[in-house]
Each structure stands twice: as structure tokens, then as C-alpha cells.
Coordinates of C-alpha atoms in Angstrom, one line a residue:
Chain A
M4 CA 0.0 0.0 0.0
A5 CA 1.1 3.5 -0.7
D6 CA 1.5 4.6 2.9
A7 CA 3.7 1.7 3.9
E8 CA 7.4 2.4 3.4
R9 CA 10.2 0.0 3.9
A10 CA 13.3 0.7 5.8
L11 CA 15.9 -1.7 4.4
E12 CA 18.1 -3.2 7.0
L13 CA 20.0 -5.9 5.1
P14 CA 23.7 -6.5 5.7
G15 CA 25.4 -7.0 2.4
E16 CA 26.1 -10.7 2.6
T17 CA 22.5 -11.6 3.3
L18 CA 20.9 -9.8 0.4
P19 CA 18.4 -12.2 -1.1
T20 CA 19.3 -13.4 -4.6
E21 CA 16.9 -13.7 -7.5
N22 CA 17.2 -17.5 -7.8
G23 CA 17.0 -18.3 -4.1
N24 CA 20.4 -20.0 -4.0
E25 CA 23.1 -19.0 -1.6
D26 CA 26.7 -20.2 -1.9
S27 CA 27.2 -20.5 1.8
G28 CA 24.9 -21.8 4.5
P29 CA 23.4 -19.5 7.1
T30 CA 25.8 -18.2 9.7
E31 CA 24.9 -16.9 13.1
D32 CA 24.4 -13.4 11.8
A33 CA 23.4 -14.0 8.3
H34 CA 19.7 -13.7 7.8
I35 CA 17.3 -11.8 5.6
F36 CA 15.7 -9.0 7.5
E37 CA 13.4 -6.2 6.5
Q38 CA 11.5 -3.6 8.5
F39 CA 8.1 -2.3 7.5
R40 CA 6.6 0.9 8.7
V41 CA 3.1 2.4 8.5
E42 CA 1.5 5.6 9.6
R43 CA 1.3 6.1 13.4
G44 CA 4.8 4.5 13.7
C45 CA 3.9 0.8 13.8
L46 CA 6.9 -1.3 12.8
G47 CA 6.7 -4.9 11.4
Y48 CA 9.4 -7.3 10.3
V49 CA 10.1 -10.1 7.8
V50 CA 12.9 -12.4 8.9
A51 CA 14.0 -15.3 6.7
D52 CA 16.7 -18.0 6.4
P53 CA 18.7 -17.4 3.2
E54 CA 19.2 -21.1 2.6
T55 CA 15.8 -22.6 3.0
R56 CA 14.0 -19.3 2.3
L57 CA 11.6 -20.0 5.2
A58 CA 10.3 -16.7 6.6
A59 CA 8.5 -15.3 9.6
L60 CA 6.3 -12.2 9.4
V61 CA 6.3 -10.4 12.7
D62 CA 3.7 -7.9 13.8
P63 CA 2.0 -7.3 10.5
E64 CA -0.2 -4.3 11.0
V65 CA -3.1 -4.7 8.7
E66 CA -1.8 -2.2 6.2
M67 CA 1.5 -4.1 6.1
A68 CA 0.0 -7.3 4.9
E69 CA 0.2 -6.6 1.2
P70 CA 3.7 -5.0 1.3
M71 CA 4.9 -8.0 3.3
L72 CA 3.5 -10.4 0.8
D73 CA 5.0 -8.5 -2.1
F74 CA 8.4 -8.7 -0.4
V75 CA 8.0 -12.4 0.4
F76 CA 7.1 -13.3 -3.2
E77 CA 9.6 -10.9 -4.8
H78 CA 12.4 -12.6 -2.9
G79 CA 11.2 -16.2 -3.2
L80 CA 10.5 -16.6 0.5
K81 CA 8.2 -19.3 2.0
P82 CA 6.1 -17.8 4.9
A83 CA 6.2 -20.4 7.7
Y84 CA 5.2 -18.2 10.7
V85 CA 3.2 -15.1 11.3
V86 CA 4.1 -13.8 14.8
D87 CA 2.0 -11.4 16.7
T88 CA 4.2 -10.3 19.6
H89 CA 1.1 -9.5 21.7
T90 CA -2.6 -8.6 21.6
H91 CA -2.2 -5.2 20.1
A92 CA -4.4 -2.5 21.5
D93 CA -3.5 0.3 19.2
H94 CA -3.8 -1.2 15.7
F95 CA -5.4 -3.9 13.7
S96 CA -3.4 -7.1 13.2
G97 CA -3.0 -8.4 9.7
S98 CA -2.3 -11.9 10.9
R99 CA -5.6 -13.5 9.8
E100 CA -5.2 -12.0 6.3
L101 CA -1.7 -13.4 6.0
K102 CA -2.8 -16.8 7.4
A103 CA -5.6 -16.9 4.8
K104 CA -3.3 -16.0 1.9
T105 CA -0.3 -18.2 2.8
V106 CA 0.4 -21.6 4.5
A107 CA 2.0 -19.8 7.5
K108 CA 0.9 -20.6 11.1
I109 CA 0.0 -17.9 13.6
V110 CA 2.3 -17.8 16.6
M111 CA 1.5 -16.1 19.9
H112 CA 2.2 -16.5 23.6
E113 CA 0.2 -19.2 25.3
V114 CA -2.0 -16.8 27.2
A115 CA -3.1 -14.8 24.1
P116 CA -6.9 -14.9 23.8
A117 CA -7.2 -15.0 20.0
S118 CA -8.7 -18.1 18.6
C119 CA -6.8 -18.0 15.3
V120 CA -3.5 -18.9 17.0
D121 CA -1.9 -22.1 15.7
I122 CA 1.3 -22.3 17.8
R123 CA 1.4 -21.1 21.4
V124 CA 4.9 -20.3 22.7
E125 CA 6.2 -19.9 26.2
D126 CA 9.2 -18.2 27.6
G127 CA 12.4 -19.8 26.2
D128 CA 10.8 -21.7 23.4
R129 CA 12.4 -21.7 20.0
L130 CA 11.0 -22.0 16.5
W131 CA 13.4 -22.6 13.5
L132 CA 13.4 -21.2 10.0
G133 CA 15.8 -23.8 8.6
G134 CA 18.9 -23.2 10.7
L135 CA 17.8 -19.8 11.9
P136 CA 16.4 -19.8 15.5
L137 CA 13.6 -17.5 16.7
K138 CA 13.8 -17.5 20.5
F139 CA 10.8 -16.2 22.4
L140 CA 11.2 -14.3 25.7
H141 CA 8.1 -13.7 27.7
T142 CA 8.4 -10.0 28.5
P143 CA 5.0 -8.9 29.8
G144 CA 4.1 -5.5 31.3
H145 CA 2.7 -3.6 28.3
A146 CA 0.5 -6.6 27.7
K147 CA 0.3 -9.9 29.6
D148 CA 1.0 -12.0 26.5
L149 CA 3.9 -10.0 25.1
V150 CA 6.9 -11.9 23.7
S151 CA 10.1 -10.4 22.4
V152 CA 11.8 -12.3 19.6
L153 CA 15.5 -12.9 19.9
L154 CA 17.4 -13.5 16.6
P155 CA 21.1 -13.8 16.1
G156 CA 22.5 -10.3 16.9
K157 CA 19.0 -8.7 17.2
I158 CA 16.0 -8.5 19.4
L159 CA 12.5 -7.6 18.1
S160 CA 11.4 -5.9 21.3
A161 CA 7.8 -5.0 20.4
D162 CA 6.5 -2.6 23.2
A163 CA 8.6 -4.1 25.9
L164 CA 11.5 -1.8 25.0
L165 CA 11.1 1.2 22.6
I166 CA 13.9 3.5 21.6
G167 CA 14.4 5.8 24.6
A168 CA 11.1 4.6 26.2
C169 CA 9.0 1.6 26.8
G170 CA 5.3 0.6 26.1
R171 CA 2.7 2.1 28.4
T172 CA 1.4 -0.2 31.1
D173 CA -2.0 1.4 31.8
L174 CA -4.0 -0.3 29.0
P175 CA -6.0 -3.4 29.4
N176 CA -3.7 -6.3 30.4
G177 CA -0.8 -3.9 31.3
N178 CA 1.1 -4.2 34.6
A179 CA 3.8 -1.9 35.7
T180 CA 5.5 -4.4 38.1
R181 CA 5.8 -7.0 35.4
Q182 CA 7.2 -4.3 33.1
Y183 CA 9.8 -3.6 35.7
H184 CA 10.8 -7.3 35.7
T185 CA 10.9 -7.2 31.9
L186 CA 13.3 -4.3 31.7
Y187 CA 15.4 -4.8 34.9
Y188 CA 15.6 -8.6 35.0
V189 CA 15.3 -9.7 31.4
Y190 CA 16.5 -6.8 29.2
R191 CA 19.3 -5.8 31.6
S192 CA 20.6 -9.4 31.4
L193 CA 20.9 -9.5 27.6
P194 CA 24.1 -8.5 25.8
E195 CA 24.8 -4.8 25.0
E196 CA 25.7 -5.5 21.4
L197 CA 22.1 -6.7 20.5
S198 CA 20.4 -4.4 18.0
V199 CA 17.0 -3.4 19.3
Y200 CA 14.2 -3.3 16.7
P201 CA 11.0 -2.0 18.5
G202 CA 7.3 -2.4 17.6
H203 CA 6.8 1.3 17.3
D204 CA 8.8 4.4 16.7
Y205 CA 7.2 7.8 16.4
Q206 CA 10.3 9.6 15.2
G207 CA 11.3 7.6 12.2
R208 CA 14.2 5.7 13.8
S209 CA 14.7 2.1 12.7
H210 CA 16.7 0.6 15.6
S211 CA 19.0 1.1 18.5
T212 CA 21.4 -1.1 20.5
L213 CA 20.7 -2.5 23.9
G214 CA 23.9 -0.9 25.2
E215 CA 22.5 2.5 24.2
E216 CA 19.2 1.8 25.9
K217 CA 20.8 0.5 29.1
R218 CA 22.9 3.7 29.3
G219 CA 20.4 6.3 28.1
N220 CA 16.8 5.1 28.2
P221 CA 15.1 6.8 31.2
K222 CA 12.8 3.9 31.6
M223 CA 15.8 1.6 32.3
L224 CA 17.4 4.0 34.8
F225 CA 15.0 4.1 37.7
D226 CA 16.5 3.5 41.1
S227 CA 13.8 1.1 42.4
E228 CA 10.8 -0.9 41.4
E229 CA 8.6 1.4 43.6
A230 CA 9.7 4.5 41.8
F231 CA 9.2 2.9 38.4
V232 CA 5.8 1.5 39.2
R233 CA 4.7 4.8 40.7
Y234 CA 5.8 6.7 37.6
M235 CA 4.2 4.2 35.1
E236 CA 0.9 4.1 37.1
R237 CA 0.5 7.7 38.2
E238 CA 2.5 10.1 36.0
N239 CA 3.0 8.4 32.7
P240 CA -0.7 7.9 31.7
G241 CA -1.4 11.7 32.0
K242 CA 1.3 12.4 29.4
L243 CA -0.2 10.0 26.8
S244 CA -3.0 10.6 24.4
P245 CA -6.0 8.3 24.1
V246 CA -5.3 5.2 22.0
Y247 CA -6.6 5.3 18.5
Q248 CA -9.5 2.9 18.0
L249 CA -8.6 1.0 21.3
A250 CA -11.9 -0.8 21.8
D251 CA -12.3 -1.8 18.1
A252 CA -8.6 -2.9 17.8
L253 CA -8.8 -5.0 21.0
K254 CA -12.1 -6.6 20.0
A255 CA -10.7 -7.6 16.6
N256 CA -7.4 -8.8 17.8
M257 CA -8.7 -10.8 20.7
A258 CA -11.4 -12.6 18.6
Chain B
M28 CA 6.2 -34.9 64.7
A29 CA 9.4 -36.4 66.1
D30 CA 11.3 -36.4 62.9
A31 CA 10.7 -32.7 62.2
E32 CA 13.3 -30.5 63.7
R33 CA 13.3 -26.7 63.7
A34 CA 16.2 -24.5 62.7
L35 CA 15.5 -21.3 64.4
E36 CA 16.4 -18.2 62.3
L37 CA 14.9 -15.3 64.2
P38 CA 16.8 -12.1 64.6
G39 CA 16.6 -10.9 68.1
E40 CA 14.2 -8.0 67.6
T41 CA 11.6 -10.0 65.9
L42 CA 11.2 -12.8 68.5
P43 CA 7.5 -13.3 68.9
T44 CA 6.2 -12.2 72.3
E45 CA 3.8 -14.2 74.4
N46 CA 1.1 -11.6 74.5
G47 CA 1.3 -10.8 70.8
N48 CA 2.0 -7.1 71.3
E49 CA 5.0 -5.4 69.8
D50 CA 6.0 -1.9 70.9
S51 CA 7.1 -0.9 67.4
G52 CA 5.4 -1.6 64.1
P53 CA 7.1 -3.8 61.6
T54 CA 10.1 -2.4 59.8
E55 CA 11.4 -3.5 56.5
D56 CA 13.5 -6.3 58.0
A57 CA 11.5 -7.2 61.1
H58 CA 9.4 -10.2 60.6
I59 CA 8.9 -13.5 62.4
F60 CA 10.6 -16.3 60.5
E61 CA 11.1 -20.0 61.2
Q62 CA 12.5 -22.8 59.2
F63 CA 11.3 -26.3 59.4
R64 CA 13.2 -29.4 58.2
V65 CA 12.1 -33.0 57.7
E66 CA 14.0 -36.1 56.6
R67 CA 15.3 -36.1 53.1
G68 CA 16.2 -32.4 53.4
C69 CA 12.8 -30.7 52.7
L70 CA 12.7 -27.2 54.1
G71 CA 9.5 -25.3 54.9
Y72 CA 8.9 -21.9 56.4
V73 CA 6.6 -19.9 58.6
V74 CA 6.7 -16.1 58.0
A75 CA 4.6 -13.7 60.0
D76 CA 4.0 -10.0 60.6
P77 CA 4.8 -9.2 64.3
E78 CA 2.1 -6.6 64.6
T79 CA -1.0 -8.2 63.1
R80 CA 0.3 -11.8 63.8
L81 CA -0.8 -12.8 60.3
A82 CA 1.3 -15.7 59.0
A83 CA 2.1 -17.5 55.8
L84 CA 3.1 -21.2 55.9
V85 CA 5.4 -21.9 52.9
D86 CA 6.0 -25.4 51.5
P87 CA 4.6 -27.5 54.3
E88 CA 5.8 -31.0 53.6
V89 CA 3.1 -33.3 55.0
E90 CA 5.2 -34.1 58.1
M91 CA 5.7 -30.4 58.8
A92 CA 2.0 -29.7 59.1
E93 CA 1.7 -30.5 62.8
P94 CA 5.0 -28.8 63.8
M95 CA 4.0 -25.7 61.8
L96 CA 0.6 -25.6 63.5
D97 CA 2.3 -26.0 66.9
F98 CA 4.5 -23.1 66.2
V99 CA 1.6 -21.0 64.9
F100 CA -0.5 -21.5 68.0
E101 CA 2.3 -21.3 70.5
H102 CA 3.2 -17.9 69.1
G103 CA -0.3 -16.5 68.7
L104 CA -0.1 -16.3 64.9
K105 CA -3.0 -16.2 62.5
P106 CA -2.5 -18.4 59.4
A107 CA -3.6 -16.4 56.4
Y108 CA -1.9 -18.2 53.5
V109 CA -0.4 -21.6 52.8
V110 CA 2.0 -21.2 49.9
D111 CA 3.1 -24.1 47.8
T112 CA 5.9 -22.8 45.7
H113 CA 5.3 -25.4 43.0
T114 CA 3.7 -28.8 42.3
H115 CA 6.2 -30.9 44.3
A116 CA 7.4 -34.1 42.7
D117 CA 9.5 -35.4 45.5
H118 CA 7.3 -35.1 48.6
F119 CA 3.7 -34.9 49.7
S120 CA 2.3 -31.4 50.3
G121 CA 0.6 -30.7 53.6
S122 CA -1.3 -27.8 52.2
R123 CA -4.7 -29.5 52.2
E124 CA -4.3 -30.6 55.8
L125 CA -3.4 -27.0 56.8
K126 CA -6.3 -25.5 54.8
A127 CA -8.7 -28.0 56.6
K128 CA -7.4 -27.1 60.0
T129 CA -7.1 -23.3 59.7
V130 CA -8.8 -20.4 57.8
A131 CA -5.7 -20.0 55.6
K132 CA -6.1 -19.9 51.8
I133 CA -3.8 -22.0 49.5
V134 CA -1.7 -19.9 47.2
M135 CA 0.1 -21.2 44.1
H136 CA 1.1 -19.9 40.6
E137 CA -1.7 -19.5 38.1
V138 CA -0.7 -22.5 36.1
A139 CA -0.6 -24.9 39.0
P140 CA -3.0 -27.9 38.3
A141 CA -4.2 -28.5 41.9
S142 CA -7.9 -27.9 42.4
C143 CA -7.5 -26.9 46.0
V144 CA -5.8 -23.6 45.2
D145 CA -7.7 -20.5 46.4
I146 CA -5.4 -17.7 45.2
R147 CA -3.5 -17.9 42.0
V148 CA -0.5 -15.5 41.7
E149 CA 1.5 -14.4 38.7
D150 CA 5.0 -13.0 38.4
G151 CA 5.2 -9.7 40.3
D152 CA 2.1 -10.1 42.4
R153 CA 2.2 -9.3 46.1
L154 CA 0.2 -10.6 49.1
W155 CA 0.4 -8.8 52.4
L156 CA 0.6 -10.0 56.0
G157 CA -0.4 -6.7 57.5
G158 CA 2.5 -4.5 56.5
L159 CA 4.7 -7.4 55.4
P160 CA 4.8 -8.0 51.7
L161 CA 5.3 -11.4 50.1
K162 CA 6.3 -10.8 46.5
F163 CA 6.1 -13.7 44.1
L164 CA 8.6 -14.1 41.3
H165 CA 7.8 -16.7 38.6
T166 CA 11.0 -18.7 38.4
P167 CA 10.2 -21.8 36.3
G168 CA 12.6 -24.5 35.1
H169 CA 12.5 -27.1 37.9
A170 CA 8.7 -26.9 37.5
K171 CA 6.5 -24.8 35.2
D172 CA 4.5 -23.4 38.1
L173 CA 7.4 -22.5 40.4
V174 CA 7.4 -19.2 42.3
S175 CA 10.1 -17.8 44.5
V176 CA 8.9 -15.7 47.5
L177 CA 10.7 -12.4 48.1
L178 CA 10.5 -11.0 51.6
P179 CA 12.4 -8.0 53.0
G180 CA 16.0 -9.1 53.0
K181 CA 15.3 -12.7 52.1
I182 CA 14.2 -14.9 49.2
L183 CA 12.5 -18.3 49.6
S184 CA 14.0 -19.9 46.5
A185 CA 12.4 -23.3 46.5
D186 CA 14.1 -25.5 43.9
A187 CA 14.9 -22.5 41.7
L188 CA 18.2 -21.9 43.6
L189 CA 19.7 -24.3 46.1
I190 CA 22.8 -23.8 48.1
G191 CA 25.6 -24.5 45.6
A192 CA 23.1 -26.0 43.1
C193 CA 19.7 -25.7 41.6
G194 CA 16.7 -28.0 41.2
R195 CA 16.8 -30.6 38.5
T196 CA 15.0 -29.9 35.2
D197 CA 14.5 -33.4 33.9
L198 CA 11.3 -34.2 35.9
P199 CA 7.8 -33.7 34.6
N200 CA 7.2 -30.0 33.8
G201 CA 10.9 -29.2 34.0
N202 CA 12.6 -27.1 31.3
A203 CA 16.3 -26.3 31.3
T204 CA 16.0 -23.2 29.1
R205 CA 13.5 -21.7 31.5
Q206 CA 15.8 -22.6 34.4
Y207 CA 18.6 -20.7 32.6
H208 CA 16.3 -17.6 32.4
T209 CA 15.5 -18.0 36.1
L210 CA 19.1 -18.1 37.2
Y211 CA 20.7 -15.8 34.7
Y212 CA 18.0 -13.2 34.2
V213 CA 16.0 -13.2 37.4
Y214 CA 18.3 -14.3 40.2
R215 CA 21.4 -12.5 38.7
S216 CA 19.4 -9.3 38.8
L217 CA 18.5 -9.5 42.5
P218 CA 20.7 -7.9 45.2
E219 CA 23.7 -9.8 46.6
E220 CA 22.7 -9.1 50.2
L221 CA 19.6 -11.2 50.0
S222 CA 19.6 -14.3 52.2
V223 CA 18.6 -17.4 50.2
Y224 CA 16.4 -19.9 52.0
P225 CA 16.0 -22.9 49.7
G226 CA 13.3 -25.6 49.5
H227 CA 15.8 -28.4 50.1
D228 CA 19.2 -28.9 51.5
Y229 CA 20.7 -32.3 51.9
Q230 CA 23.7 -31.2 54.0
G231 CA 21.9 -29.6 56.9
R232 CA 22.6 -26.0 55.9
S233 CA 19.9 -23.4 56.6
H234 CA 20.6 -20.6 54.2
S235 CA 23.1 -18.8 52.1
T236 CA 23.4 -15.3 50.5
L237 CA 22.7 -14.5 46.9
G238 CA 26.2 -13.0 46.6
E239 CA 27.8 -16.3 47.7
E240 CA 25.7 -18.1 45.1
K241 CA 26.5 -15.7 42.3
R242 CA 30.2 -16.1 43.0
G243 CA 30.4 -19.8 43.9
N244 CA 27.4 -21.8 42.7
P245 CA 28.5 -23.8 39.6
K246 CA 25.0 -23.6 38.2
M247 CA 25.2 -19.8 38.1
L248 CA 28.6 -19.8 36.4
F249 CA 28.0 -21.3 33.0
D250 CA 29.3 -19.4 30.0
S251 CA 26.3 -19.8 27.8
E252 CA 22.7 -21.0 27.7
E253 CA 23.7 -23.7 25.4
A254 CA 26.3 -25.2 27.8
F255 CA 23.9 -24.9 30.7
V256 CA 21.0 -26.6 28.9
R257 CA 23.3 -29.3 27.6
Y258 CA 24.6 -30.0 31.1
M259 CA 21.1 -30.0 32.7
E260 CA 19.6 -32.2 30.0
R261 CA 22.4 -34.7 29.3
E262 CA 24.9 -34.9 32.1
N263 CA 23.0 -33.9 35.3
P264 CA 20.2 -36.5 35.2
G265 CA 22.7 -39.4 35.1
K266 CA 24.2 -38.1 38.4
L267 CA 20.9 -38.1 40.2
S268 CA 19.0 -40.9 41.9
P269 CA 15.4 -41.7 41.1
V270 CA 12.9 -39.5 42.9
Y271 CA 11.3 -41.1 46.0
Q272 CA 7.6 -41.8 45.3
L273 CA 7.6 -39.6 42.2
A274 CA 4.3 -40.8 40.7
D275 CA 2.4 -41.0 43.9
A276 CA 3.6 -37.5 45.0
L277 CA 2.7 -35.9 41.7
K278 CA -0.6 -37.6 41.6
A279 CA -1.5 -36.4 45.1
N280 CA -0.1 -32.9 44.7
M281 CA -1.7 -32.2 41.2
A282 CA -5.2 -33.4 42.4

């Protein structure tokens, strides 16, 4: 669609080739990776294994579905998984459309309410695209069913960690204490070199590194759980605008 | 019972008084705390708020039920919660007996299968004994439904972290990857000063500190998740003896 623009994030050696053949097998850091962006700052991703061409489509906002399919077919990829990192409250998921138009299975966390989910993952589970692992970390707080997706060298952090911020915890299924655990137990324990690809960015940025976030993200620099929870519950909501189409999006995405 | 011996772990200022009155209210570190031990190294705990006398009974192995009740009534405590940190596979829980003999509610993690559970907690939830918080951390790996209980200055670590070791992950509902997250994300993120009171100790020790475990516990010193998981899945089980009454204990505790 016209209002979906791609931010290409491919390292040179993993550029997809026209005929689908790669001379070398996948290495730890060699995978096909593309970021998709729509209005209101939603970010989605296509990840694929260059050898088997198996692909995962992560957080397809409904307007991303067609551009993601164009990318998949242009590059000879085989959609295996559609991952919704959580029950989105601020946009409509394109997962059902992608499931209907491909053979991909929908993947979500085990507590996700949606009935269309084919594969339910828990903390620590892995799915494989050929030799490329997608590891799921349960990182709730913004939503109870939120998973981050760990790839070699990268993490797709959804709303668990945004560039310089984190997802709000005052929406349905949010919980500030769990968000504290997510940031201060899980994300602080992961390596600084990881590239962080969030689920939203309202300033046009594509990614960050976890080291930068650990050092500079105000949400990762609170002195105590109490102070963090107080801020997220009492001060933060007042600074935020009402969510666009909240009830309609939740109703559709939970169905 | 004759084979249950108590290891008294009360700091001086929190010794329970006969009349149940305390001059000062509870402070962050002042709470009534008693460890119970039975044959085969099972450890259970009674925690209470000195002001309101409200008490939690944690991991009552069936032979601890009577000694715990003796302690509770001798010290004028009011049992509010019976906490099973997980579905035990190696001993019979005394929770049902304690629920029948007191007004206490049984507390377990939300995915625990037992039908007798009254209050289901999730990661980050708190219950209060008057002014004394019990904070639950979901720390699976030994069992899917395992919670550690964080108190002021202490953590009741169950099988998530033992002194110099950790619970095995090869039993039903065990998972080595989740155990890695528990030790390397959650426990590594907690303060070194915490006293660690485990759910088992086979050498008669009562507790440790988290700093000692971070520095000296071989299970916390693996270089990578892969090495830890390989060890827990392939090498560790061969070093362990069969679990005493596994099927019978699981059947009773899951009912």
C-alpha cells in the first residue's frame, strides 16, 4: 500500500538473490531481515533464512500485509510463521489475512486470547526457520501476552522496549510491576551488542542497540521498582494521548 | 512430629512475644521467620508479621503440618496463607491438611494444576501479611509453576536456587532453558545481600546469600545458555538418583 514504506536493514552478505540459492549456508548473523513501517509509527518485520527461504512475518499491522506479501514473493521466500508479539491495543493485526493467503501458522504467547493462534509459545521456546532460530522471551508489562523475539544479533522488542522509552502499562492487560521485571531482569541481562528493533517508533528511527538503551533510556534507569511503578501508574498515563481505536482494535485482535 | 526439627532463624528484635503485642510496628526487615526441616532435606517456612500476627506457611511437607501448627498456635499467629511454591514431585504437600485445620487460603502460581488452590498468583504479584509484603517471582525451570517468594531481606527460593546447586530440570514440567532464564535473568538481577532460603538442603545448611551463590554456585557460572542446557539435559540426570515416590507424590499434589 502506498502509505507503507520499507526501511531496508539488510547486511550485504544476506541480500536475497533472485534465484534463491546462496553459496554459503546461514551463519549466526546472516539472515534476511526487512523492516516495514506504516502511519502512526507501527513497525513490522520479515525475517528469513537465506538457505531454506523460510520466513517469519512479525507484527503485521493490517496495512503491512500486502507489502509484506510483495516482499515475500519478490524474494522467493516461504512464509512459515506469522508472529503477533502480543494482543495489540493500538492497531489492527494483519495476521488473519496473512494466514488466509499463505500456509503460515500464527504464533503467539500461550495466554493470548485470539482463537486464530496455531502455535502457542512460552518463555524460552524456539522455532526454527531452517537453521535460523527465533527464540521467544516472555516480556509482559505492556501486555500480559507479550513476547520479544530474539534473533542472532538482534531482538524484536515490540512494546517491551522502545527506543528511549517503553510501552505504556495502563492499557487493558498492562502491569507496571511486570514491566519492571521485563526491563530490569530480562533486558538488563541481555548483551549490550544486541540491536533493538522495536514495535513502534514515532520519530522515524529504525533501531538502536541494547547498550545505548541501558545507558540512556530513562525507563531503564529508575532506582527502584517502587519509583518505576509509581511513575508508570500515576505520572505516565497523564502524558499520553488516548489510544486510536482502542476498543475496536482489542475486540478484533482478541477474537 | 518427632522427625521434624526446627532450625530457628529469628533475629533478636523479631522474636515473637507471648502476648502478641509489639512496641514498634514492623520495619522492612523485622518479621517472624522460622525454618522447618524434615527427613530427606525438605525445608518449609513460617513467615509472620509481628504486629498483626498474620502468618504464611510456605512449602509444608506433610510431616511439617503439625509442627507448623504447633509453632503458629504457640506464638499466637493467625495463618492467612499456605503457599506451595510449586507442584512438588518429591514429597507430599501438607497444604490441604493445613487448609482444613485453619482459615488459611492456599496460594500457588496461576498454572498450578491442583484444584485446592484459592489464590493464583502471577509474576510480580504481592500478598500482604499486615504491613509485610510477600512478593512472588515466577521462576520456572524445575517446575513450570514454580514461584520464589521475596521477603524483606530474604528470598525463599524453593528449587529455583539451592545452596551451591539448583533444582533438576528433567522431571515432569521441568525445562532447562526456562531454568537458565530463572538463574541468569531473574536471580542474577537481584541484590547480593539477599539471604537465600532454599526448598531443600541435603547437608543440613539453613541458608546462604545471593552474593555467595552468584560467585560460587557452579549452576550460576556457565558461560552460555547452550552449555547450561546441555549439562542439565544430558549430564545432570545421570548423576541423580530416582525420585522417591515420584508418581504418587505428583498424583496427590496435582489433584
